[in-house]
Every structure is written in C-alpha cells, then in structure tokens.
Short mmCIF file of C-alpha atoms in Angstrom, two decimals:
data_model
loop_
_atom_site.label_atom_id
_atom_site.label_comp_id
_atom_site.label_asym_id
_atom_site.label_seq_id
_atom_site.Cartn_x
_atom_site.Cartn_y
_atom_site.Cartn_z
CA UNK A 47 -8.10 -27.26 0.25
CA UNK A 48 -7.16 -29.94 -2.76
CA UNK A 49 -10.39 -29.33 -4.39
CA UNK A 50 -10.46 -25.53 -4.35
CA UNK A 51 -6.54 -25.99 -5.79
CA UNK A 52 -8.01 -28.28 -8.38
CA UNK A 53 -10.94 -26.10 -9.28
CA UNK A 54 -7.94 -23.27 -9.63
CA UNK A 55 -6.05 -25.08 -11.98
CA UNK A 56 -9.24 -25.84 -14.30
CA UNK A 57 -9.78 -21.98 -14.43
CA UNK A 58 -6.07 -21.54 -14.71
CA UNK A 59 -5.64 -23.62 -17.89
CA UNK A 60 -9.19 -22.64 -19.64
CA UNK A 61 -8.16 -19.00 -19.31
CA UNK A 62 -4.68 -19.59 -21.22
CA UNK A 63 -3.51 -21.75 -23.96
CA UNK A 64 -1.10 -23.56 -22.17
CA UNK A 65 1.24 -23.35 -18.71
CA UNK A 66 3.96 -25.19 -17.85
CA UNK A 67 4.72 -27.34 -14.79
CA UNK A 68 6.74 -24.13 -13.44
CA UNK A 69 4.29 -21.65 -13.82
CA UNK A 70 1.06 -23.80 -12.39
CA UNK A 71 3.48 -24.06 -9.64
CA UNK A 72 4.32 -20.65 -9.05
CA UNK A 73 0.37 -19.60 -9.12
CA UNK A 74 -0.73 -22.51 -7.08
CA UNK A 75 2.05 -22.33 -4.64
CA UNK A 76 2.73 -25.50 -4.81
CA UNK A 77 5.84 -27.66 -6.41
CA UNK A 78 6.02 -28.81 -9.59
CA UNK A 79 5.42 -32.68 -8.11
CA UNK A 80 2.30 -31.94 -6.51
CA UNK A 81 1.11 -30.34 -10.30
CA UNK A 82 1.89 -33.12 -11.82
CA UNK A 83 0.18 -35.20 -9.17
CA UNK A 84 -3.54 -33.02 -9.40
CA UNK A 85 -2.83 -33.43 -13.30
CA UNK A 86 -3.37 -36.80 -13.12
CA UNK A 87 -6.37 -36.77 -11.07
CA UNK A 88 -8.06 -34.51 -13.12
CA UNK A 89 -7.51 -36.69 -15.89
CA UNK A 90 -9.31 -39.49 -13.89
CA UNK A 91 -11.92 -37.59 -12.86
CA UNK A 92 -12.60 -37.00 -16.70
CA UNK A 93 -11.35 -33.38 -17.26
CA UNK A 94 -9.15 -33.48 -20.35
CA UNK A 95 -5.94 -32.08 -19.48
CA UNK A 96 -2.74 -33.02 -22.21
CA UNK A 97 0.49 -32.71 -21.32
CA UNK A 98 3.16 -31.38 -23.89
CA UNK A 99 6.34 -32.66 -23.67
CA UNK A 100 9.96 -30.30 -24.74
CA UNK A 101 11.43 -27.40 -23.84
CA UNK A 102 7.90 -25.56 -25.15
CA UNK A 103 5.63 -28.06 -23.56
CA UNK A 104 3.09 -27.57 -20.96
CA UNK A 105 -0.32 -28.58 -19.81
CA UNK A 106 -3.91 -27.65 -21.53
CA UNK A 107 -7.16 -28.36 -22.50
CA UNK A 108 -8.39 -30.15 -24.62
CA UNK A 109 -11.29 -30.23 -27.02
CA UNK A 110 -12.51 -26.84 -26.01
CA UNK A 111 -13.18 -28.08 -22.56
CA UNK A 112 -15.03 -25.27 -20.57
CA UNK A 113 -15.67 -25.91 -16.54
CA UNK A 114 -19.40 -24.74 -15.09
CA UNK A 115 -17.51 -23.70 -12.14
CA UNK A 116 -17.50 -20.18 -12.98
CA UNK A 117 -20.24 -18.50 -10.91
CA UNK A 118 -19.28 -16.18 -8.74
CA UNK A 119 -19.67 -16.62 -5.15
CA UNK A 120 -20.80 -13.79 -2.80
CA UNK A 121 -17.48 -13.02 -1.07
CA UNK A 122 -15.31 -13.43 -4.90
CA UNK A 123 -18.23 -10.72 -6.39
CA UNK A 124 -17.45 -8.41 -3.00
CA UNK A 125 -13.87 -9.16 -3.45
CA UNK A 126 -13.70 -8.54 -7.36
CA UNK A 127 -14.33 -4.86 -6.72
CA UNK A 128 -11.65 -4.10 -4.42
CA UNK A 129 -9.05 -5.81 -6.42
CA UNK A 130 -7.51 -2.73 -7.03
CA UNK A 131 -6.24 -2.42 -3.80
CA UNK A 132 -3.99 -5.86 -3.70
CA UNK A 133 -2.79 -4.81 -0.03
CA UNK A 134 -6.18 -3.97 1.16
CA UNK A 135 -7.33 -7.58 0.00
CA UNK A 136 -4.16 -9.23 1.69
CA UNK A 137 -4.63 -7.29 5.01
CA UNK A 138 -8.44 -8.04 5.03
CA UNK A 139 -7.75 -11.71 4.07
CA UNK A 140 -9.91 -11.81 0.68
CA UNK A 141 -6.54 -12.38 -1.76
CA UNK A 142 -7.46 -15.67 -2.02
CA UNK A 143 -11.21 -15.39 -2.80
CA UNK A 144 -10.24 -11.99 -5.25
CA UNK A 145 -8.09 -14.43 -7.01
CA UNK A 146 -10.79 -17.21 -7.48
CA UNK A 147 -13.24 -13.94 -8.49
CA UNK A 148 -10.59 -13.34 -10.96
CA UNK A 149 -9.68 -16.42 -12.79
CA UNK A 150 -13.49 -17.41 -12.97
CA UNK A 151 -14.26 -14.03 -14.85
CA UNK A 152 -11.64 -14.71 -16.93
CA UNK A 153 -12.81 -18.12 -17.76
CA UNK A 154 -16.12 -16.49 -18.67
CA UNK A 155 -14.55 -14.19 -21.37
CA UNK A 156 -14.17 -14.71 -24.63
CA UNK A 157 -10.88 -15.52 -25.90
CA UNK A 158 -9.91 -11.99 -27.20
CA UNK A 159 -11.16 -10.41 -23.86
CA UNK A 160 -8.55 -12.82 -21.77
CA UNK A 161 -5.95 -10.22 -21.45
CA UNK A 162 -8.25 -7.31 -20.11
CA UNK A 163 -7.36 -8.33 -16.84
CA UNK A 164 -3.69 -8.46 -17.21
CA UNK A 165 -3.68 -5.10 -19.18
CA UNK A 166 -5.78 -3.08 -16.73
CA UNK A 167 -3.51 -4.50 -13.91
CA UNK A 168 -0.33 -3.11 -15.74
CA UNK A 169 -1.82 0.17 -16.45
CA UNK A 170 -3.66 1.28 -13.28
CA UNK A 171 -2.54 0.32 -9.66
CA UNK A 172 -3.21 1.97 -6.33
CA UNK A 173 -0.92 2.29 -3.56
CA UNK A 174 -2.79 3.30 -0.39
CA UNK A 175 -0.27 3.78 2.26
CA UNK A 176 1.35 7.30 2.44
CA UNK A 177 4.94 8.12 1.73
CA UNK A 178 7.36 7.73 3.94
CA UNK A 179 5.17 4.98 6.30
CA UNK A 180 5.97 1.38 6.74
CA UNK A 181 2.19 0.21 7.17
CA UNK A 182 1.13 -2.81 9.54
CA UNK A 183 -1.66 -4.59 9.45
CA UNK A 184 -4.00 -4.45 12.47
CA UNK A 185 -3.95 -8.12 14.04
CA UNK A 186 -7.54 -7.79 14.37
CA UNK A 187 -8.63 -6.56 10.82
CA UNK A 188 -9.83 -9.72 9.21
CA UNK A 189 -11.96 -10.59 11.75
CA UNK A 190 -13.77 -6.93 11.79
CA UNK A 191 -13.80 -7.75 8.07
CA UNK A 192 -15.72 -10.94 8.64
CA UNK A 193 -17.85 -9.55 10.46
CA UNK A 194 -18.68 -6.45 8.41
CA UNK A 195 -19.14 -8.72 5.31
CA UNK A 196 -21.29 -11.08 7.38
CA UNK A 197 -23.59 -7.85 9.03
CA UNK A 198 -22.52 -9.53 12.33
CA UNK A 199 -22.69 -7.49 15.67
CA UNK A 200 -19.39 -7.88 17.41
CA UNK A 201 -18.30 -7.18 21.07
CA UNK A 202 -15.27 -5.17 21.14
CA UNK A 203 -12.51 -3.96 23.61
CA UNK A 204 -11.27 -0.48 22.26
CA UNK A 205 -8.47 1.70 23.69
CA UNK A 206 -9.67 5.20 23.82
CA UNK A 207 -6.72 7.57 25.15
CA UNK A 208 -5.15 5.42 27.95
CA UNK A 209 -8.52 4.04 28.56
CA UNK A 210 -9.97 0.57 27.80
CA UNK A 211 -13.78 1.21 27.39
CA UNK A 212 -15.92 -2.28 26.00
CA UNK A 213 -18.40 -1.60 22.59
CA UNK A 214 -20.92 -3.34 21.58
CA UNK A 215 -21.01 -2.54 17.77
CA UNK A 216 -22.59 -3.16 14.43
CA UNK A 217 -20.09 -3.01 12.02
CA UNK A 218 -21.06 -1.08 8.85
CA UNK A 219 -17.98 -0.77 7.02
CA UNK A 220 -14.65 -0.51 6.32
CA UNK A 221 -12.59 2.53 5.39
CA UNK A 222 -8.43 2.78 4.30
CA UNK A 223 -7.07 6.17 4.54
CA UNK A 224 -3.40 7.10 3.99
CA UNK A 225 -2.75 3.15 5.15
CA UNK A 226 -4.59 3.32 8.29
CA UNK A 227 -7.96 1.18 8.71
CA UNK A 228 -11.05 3.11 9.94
CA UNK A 229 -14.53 1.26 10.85
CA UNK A 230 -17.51 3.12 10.64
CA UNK A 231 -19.89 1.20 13.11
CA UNK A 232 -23.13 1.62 14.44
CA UNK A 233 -24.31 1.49 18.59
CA UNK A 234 -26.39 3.29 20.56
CA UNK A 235 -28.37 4.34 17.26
CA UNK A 236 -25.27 6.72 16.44
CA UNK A 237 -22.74 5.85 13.40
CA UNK A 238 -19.54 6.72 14.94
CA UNK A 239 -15.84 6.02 13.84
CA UNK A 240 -13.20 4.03 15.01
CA UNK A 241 -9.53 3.23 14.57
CA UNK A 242 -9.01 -0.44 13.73
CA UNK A 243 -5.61 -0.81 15.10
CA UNK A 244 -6.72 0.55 18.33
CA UNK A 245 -9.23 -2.42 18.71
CA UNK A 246 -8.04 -4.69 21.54
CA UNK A 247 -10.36 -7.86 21.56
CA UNK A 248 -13.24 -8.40 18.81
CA UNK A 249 -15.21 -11.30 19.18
CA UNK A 250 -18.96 -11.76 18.03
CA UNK A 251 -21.94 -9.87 20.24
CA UNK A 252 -23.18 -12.73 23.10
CA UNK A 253 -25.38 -12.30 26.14
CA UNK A 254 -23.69 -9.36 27.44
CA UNK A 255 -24.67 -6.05 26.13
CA UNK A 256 -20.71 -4.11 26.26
CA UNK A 257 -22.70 -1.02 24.62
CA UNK A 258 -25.40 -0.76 27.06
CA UNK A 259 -27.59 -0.14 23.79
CA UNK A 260 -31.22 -1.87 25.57
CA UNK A 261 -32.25 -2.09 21.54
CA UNK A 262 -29.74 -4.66 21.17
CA UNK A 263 -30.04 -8.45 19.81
CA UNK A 264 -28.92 -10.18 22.83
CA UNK A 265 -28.78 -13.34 20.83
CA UNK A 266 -25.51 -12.11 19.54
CA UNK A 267 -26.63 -12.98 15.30
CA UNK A 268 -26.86 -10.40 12.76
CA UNK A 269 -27.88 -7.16 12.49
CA UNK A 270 -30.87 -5.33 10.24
CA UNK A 271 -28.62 -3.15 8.26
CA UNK A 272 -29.94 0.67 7.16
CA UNK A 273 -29.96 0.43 3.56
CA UNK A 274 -29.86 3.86 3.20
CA UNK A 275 -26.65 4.11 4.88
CA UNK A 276 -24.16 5.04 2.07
CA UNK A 277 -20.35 4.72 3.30
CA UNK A 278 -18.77 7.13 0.88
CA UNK A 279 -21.14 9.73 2.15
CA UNK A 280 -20.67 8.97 5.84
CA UNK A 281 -16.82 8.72 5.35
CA UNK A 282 -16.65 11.78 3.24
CA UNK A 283 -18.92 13.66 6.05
CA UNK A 284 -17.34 13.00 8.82
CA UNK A 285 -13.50 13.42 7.82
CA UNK A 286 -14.93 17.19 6.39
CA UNK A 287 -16.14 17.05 9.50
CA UNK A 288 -12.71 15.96 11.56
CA UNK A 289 -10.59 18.34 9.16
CA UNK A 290 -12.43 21.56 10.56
CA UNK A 291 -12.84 20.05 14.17
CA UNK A 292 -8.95 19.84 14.60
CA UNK A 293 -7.94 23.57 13.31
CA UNK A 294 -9.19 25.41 16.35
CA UNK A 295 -6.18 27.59 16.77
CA UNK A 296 -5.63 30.76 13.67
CA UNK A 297 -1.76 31.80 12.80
CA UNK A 298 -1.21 35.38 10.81
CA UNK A 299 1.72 35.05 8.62
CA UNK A 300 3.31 36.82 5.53
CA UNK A 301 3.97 35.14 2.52
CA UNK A 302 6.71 35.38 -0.61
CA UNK A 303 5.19 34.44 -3.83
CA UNK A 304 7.16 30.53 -3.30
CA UNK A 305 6.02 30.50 0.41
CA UNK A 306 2.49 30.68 -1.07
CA UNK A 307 3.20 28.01 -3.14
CA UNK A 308 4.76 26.19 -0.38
CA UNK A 309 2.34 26.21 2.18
CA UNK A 310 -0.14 23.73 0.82
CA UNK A 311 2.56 21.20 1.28
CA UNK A 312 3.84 21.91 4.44
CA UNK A 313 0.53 22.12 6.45
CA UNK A 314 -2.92 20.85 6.11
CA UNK A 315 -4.07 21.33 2.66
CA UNK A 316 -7.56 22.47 2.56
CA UNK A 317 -6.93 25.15 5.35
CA UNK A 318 -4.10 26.57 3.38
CA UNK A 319 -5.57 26.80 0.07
CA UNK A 320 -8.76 28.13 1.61
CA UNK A 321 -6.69 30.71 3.75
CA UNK A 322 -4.58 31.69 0.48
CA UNK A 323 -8.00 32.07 -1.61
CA UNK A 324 -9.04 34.38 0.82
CA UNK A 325 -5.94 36.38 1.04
CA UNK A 326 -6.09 36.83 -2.35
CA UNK A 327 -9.74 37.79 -3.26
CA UNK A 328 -9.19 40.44 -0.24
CA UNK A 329 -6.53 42.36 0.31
CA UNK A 330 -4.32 40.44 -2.47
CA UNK A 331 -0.59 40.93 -2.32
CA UNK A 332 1.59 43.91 -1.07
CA UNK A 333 3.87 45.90 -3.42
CA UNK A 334 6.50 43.27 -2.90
CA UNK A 335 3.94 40.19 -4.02
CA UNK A 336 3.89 39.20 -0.39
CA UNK A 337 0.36 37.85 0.80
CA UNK A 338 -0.43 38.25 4.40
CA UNK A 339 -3.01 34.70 5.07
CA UNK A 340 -4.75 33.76 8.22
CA UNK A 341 -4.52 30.18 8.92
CA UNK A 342 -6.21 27.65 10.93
CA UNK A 343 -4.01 25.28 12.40
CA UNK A 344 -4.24 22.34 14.73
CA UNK A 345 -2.19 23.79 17.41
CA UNK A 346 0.57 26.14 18.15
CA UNK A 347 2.95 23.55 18.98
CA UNK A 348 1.87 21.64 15.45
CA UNK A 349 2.25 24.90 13.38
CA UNK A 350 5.76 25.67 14.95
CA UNK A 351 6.90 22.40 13.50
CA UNK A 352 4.99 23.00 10.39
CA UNK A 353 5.54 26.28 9.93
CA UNK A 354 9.44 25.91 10.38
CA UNK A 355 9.66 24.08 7.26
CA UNK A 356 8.83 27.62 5.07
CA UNK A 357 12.20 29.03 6.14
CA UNK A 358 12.48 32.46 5.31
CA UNK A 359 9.37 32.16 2.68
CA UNK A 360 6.96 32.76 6.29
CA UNK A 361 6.94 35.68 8.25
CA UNK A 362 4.79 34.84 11.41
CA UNK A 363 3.00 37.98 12.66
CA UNK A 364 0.74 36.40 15.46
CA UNK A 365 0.67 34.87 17.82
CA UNK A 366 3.95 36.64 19.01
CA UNK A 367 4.65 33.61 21.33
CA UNK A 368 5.12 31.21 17.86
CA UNK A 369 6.86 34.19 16.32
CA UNK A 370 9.42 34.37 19.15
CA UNK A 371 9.89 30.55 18.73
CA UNK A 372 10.30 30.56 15.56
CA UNK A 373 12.57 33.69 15.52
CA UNK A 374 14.99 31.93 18.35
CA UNK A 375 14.94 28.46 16.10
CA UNK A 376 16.26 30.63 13.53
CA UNK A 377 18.88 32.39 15.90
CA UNK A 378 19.72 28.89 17.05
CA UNK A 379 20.32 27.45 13.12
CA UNK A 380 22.13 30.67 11.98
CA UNK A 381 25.01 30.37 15.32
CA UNK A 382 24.52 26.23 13.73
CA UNK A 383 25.91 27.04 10.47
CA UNK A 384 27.99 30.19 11.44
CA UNK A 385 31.29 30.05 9.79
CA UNK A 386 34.11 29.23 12.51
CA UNK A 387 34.63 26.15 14.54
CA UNK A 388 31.23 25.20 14.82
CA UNK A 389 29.59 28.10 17.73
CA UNK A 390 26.44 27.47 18.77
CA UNK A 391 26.64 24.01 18.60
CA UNK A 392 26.90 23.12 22.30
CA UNK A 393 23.65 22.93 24.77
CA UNK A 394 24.37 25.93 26.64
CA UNK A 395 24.89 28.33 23.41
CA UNK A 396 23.46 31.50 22.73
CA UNK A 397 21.73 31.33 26.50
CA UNK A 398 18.31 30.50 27.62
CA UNK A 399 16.74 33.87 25.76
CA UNK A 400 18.03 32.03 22.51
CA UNK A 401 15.80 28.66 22.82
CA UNK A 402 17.43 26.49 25.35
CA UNK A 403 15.21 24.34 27.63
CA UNK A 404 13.36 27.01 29.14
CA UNK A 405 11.75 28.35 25.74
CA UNK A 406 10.32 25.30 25.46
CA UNK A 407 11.44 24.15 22.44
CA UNK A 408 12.24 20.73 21.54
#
C-alpha cells in the first residue's frame, strides 16, 4: 500500500512542476505529515525530490528526474478506456487502477501535452444514470467485474421473479444502461442477459456444475473466451430485441400537432416515432392537423399511465376499455379542480361509473 502511494507521488510530481504539501495530500488521501514523511524516504531511496519553502513553495523534481515506472499494467490499460465513466470505475472498483493508468500516461507525455488530460476532463463528461434516479451500486458488482476481467467462470445465485434458480456462468461482459448494470454471460452454449443487482451470491465456478452445462470446466479456472463475440453488437441486438418483445399490446389514438410532438417523450421512443412516421407517410393529418397513430405499447395498464400525461393533446379511439379509463380520469380531475368548495374531492365522488374502486383505477 506505501509503495504503490510512493510510486503515485513520483508520477504525481514528474507530471507537474511543483505541488504543495496540501495538494499531495488531497490526491493521496493522506495528511500533510504522512507527505512529508514518504518525502523523505524518497529522498533516501535516491529519488530527488526538493522541497520549497514560503507561501509559494512546494515539492518537485529535480534535475529532470523521469521514473521507468510508467508502463501500463493490464487492468490500468482496461481501466484507461472507461475513464469516462468516473462512477462506472468507482462502482466496478477500478478508480484506483484508472488513476494509476492516468498519472503514468501523463508522465509519458511531453511537457506541452500534460494538460490534455485535464482539458478533455473539463470539456466532455458522461453521466450514466437517468434523471430523476438515485442509483446504487449492486453489492456484488466488483466481484462480477473481477471475474469478467479475469475470463473466470463464476457460480451464481440469481433471483428470477420470486424464484432463486443457481447459474453456472461465463461472464463475458459488462453493460451500464440508464444506471442499471447488465451482464451478458455465457452457459449452456447460449449468451443470455442478466440483471446485476438481482445476483444473490457470486462466487468462482467449483466442483458443482449450478448450470447443468456437461461442457463445463469442473475445475472451476478460466474460460476459452469466443473472440468473435463483440459486446456492442450483442448488447445492441438484444435490447432491439427486448424493445419490440415488450410492446405486444397496439393503442389507436388521435393526435394535435403538440401531442405529436409530445408523444416521443411520454412513451417509449422508438415505437412512437415509428408509429408517427407511419401515420404520416399514410393517411397524414386530418383537416384539423390531427394525426390518427397506432401504437405499440407495453400494456394497457402502462399506456393508461403513459398516455394520461398527453392531456387533451390524445384522443384514445381503441381499445374502448383504456378510452373509458381515461375518459373517467378526466371526469374525476375536472370535479378535482371544479370551482366551489372543492367537489369531487372525497372517495365516494362522482360514484363508481366515474372511476372509484371498481373501475379499477389506481
């Protein structure tokens, strides 16, 4: 742990000029003591580190000093080109090793070139997670990462439904979608998908075969990887492929010109610009610019609470059951905001025929 923080402080000072007490402190995590204290062993061990004293002082190198310990090890290269995604690094465990990759490349550089890091960082950033989520980290995501960097078969408990079922599974890779981790695994000769933060209990493949895959390395080591397995294909494949699988249900519905621009945003996005494309390169708009579209939608009960966020930009024509819901949810909001002392507000009003607890509404 000392020598690695050692080793970081080399890289730290031969990528800048100088840094003071404070700031090897803040990037070490460390206190300023315990900088002062690896200063002077580097300076026994021969590594010529001055010290500046003043208000402008700091520590540096002298003499042009330049470490060899600036090639890249296997898991700082893998980390180097995810460091785009700080969070995905932190959750996965690899901040530590991205930040090594990063220091050591710097090193490398030529002087000029020192600050391409630090400008590319303040000009481009990704933030994975969706709005409006408060992401957590599955407890068991670093060590599917280990395992997926190391091509390591793992035996897994999974929760499928209410069900615990037990996997044996070759990890292929891992995938972070609207800040929720996906692994794309291999058993039983299929490549199937699975939800990290659903896994239960991962520890590495032993005598017992979980998958009941007879093909399978009962010694529990690594796995021969496909190298023509390409995971931006495969994840790009099979969410195409869980998009379309989900919309089994179609909804007619009439659109004003801002309910058409609405709907993208209100329910799944490919489905709605594909059912507005082919509104329009049919039958195209009425006289009033209305466009009648037939969507796909998940479900009726998902496209009632979808649906009801178009207001009076949607007519629903069919099914008539969701067009009677939504028609009472509008009954029930109008006698909401009817002018007088609040009518409509209590659970019995407007009567079961105006979505109460038998319509089924929530």
């Amino acid at each position: 742990m000392r020598a690695a923080r050692l080793i970081r402080m080399v890289l730290l000072l031969q990528a800048r000029p100088s840094m003071t007490a404070a700031e090897l402190a803040r990037e070490l995590e460390v206190s300023e003591r315990t900088v002062a204290r690896d200063v002077l062993s580097l300076s026994e061990a021969g590594v010529p580190v001055y010290a500046d004293r003043g208000r402008a002082g700091g520590y540096r190198l002298i003499g042009g000093y330049r470490t060899r310990l600036t090639g890249l090890g296997r898991s700082e290269a893998e980390a180097l080109f995810l460091s785009g995604v700080p969070s995905a690094l932190r959750e996965m465990g690899l901040a530590d090793a991205a930040s090594a990759a990063r220091l050591k490349v710097s090193a490398a550089l030529l002087p000029e070139l020192r600050d391409a890091a630090t400008g590319a960082a303040q000009r481009f950033h990704l933030d994975a997670p969706g709005w409006y989520q408060e992401p957590e980290t599955p407890a068991l995501l670093p060590e599917i990462a280990d395992a997926v960097w190391d091509d390591r078969r793992i035996a897994a408990r999974y929760l499928r439904k209410d069900t615990e079922v037990e996997r044996e599974l070759e990890p292929y890779g891992l995938v972070l979608k609207a800040g929720v981790w996906y692994l794309a695994a291999r058993t039983q000769g299929d490549y199937r998908v699975y939800r990290v933060d659903r896994f239960t209990a991962v520890a590495p493949a032993g005598s017992g075969n979980a998958s009941g895959d007879d093909d399978a390395d009962s010694t529990g080591g690594r796995f021969a990887r496909d190298v023509s397995f390409d995971l931006p294909e495969f994840w790009a494949q099979r969410a195409a492929e869980f998009a379309r699988s989900i919309l089994r249900e179609e909804v007619v519905l009439r659109l004003s010109p801002r309910g058409v621009r609405q709907l993208p945003y209100v329910t799944e996005r490919a489905a709605a610009r594909e059912a507005i494309a082919r509104a329009q390169s049919t039958d195209g708009p009425d006289e009033h610019g209305r466009l009648t579209v037939t969507l796909a939608v998940e479900s009726a009960e998902v496209a009632y609470a979808q649906l009801l966020a178009l207001g009076p930009e949607g007519d629903i024509l069919a099914p008539p059951e969701l067009r009677e819901r939504l028609a009472s949810a509008a009954r029930r909001m109008a006698a909401l905001y009817r002018e007088g002392d609040g009518a409509g507000v209590g659970p019995d009003a407007g009567g079961p025929g105006d979505g109460g607890p038998s319509d089924g509404g929530p």
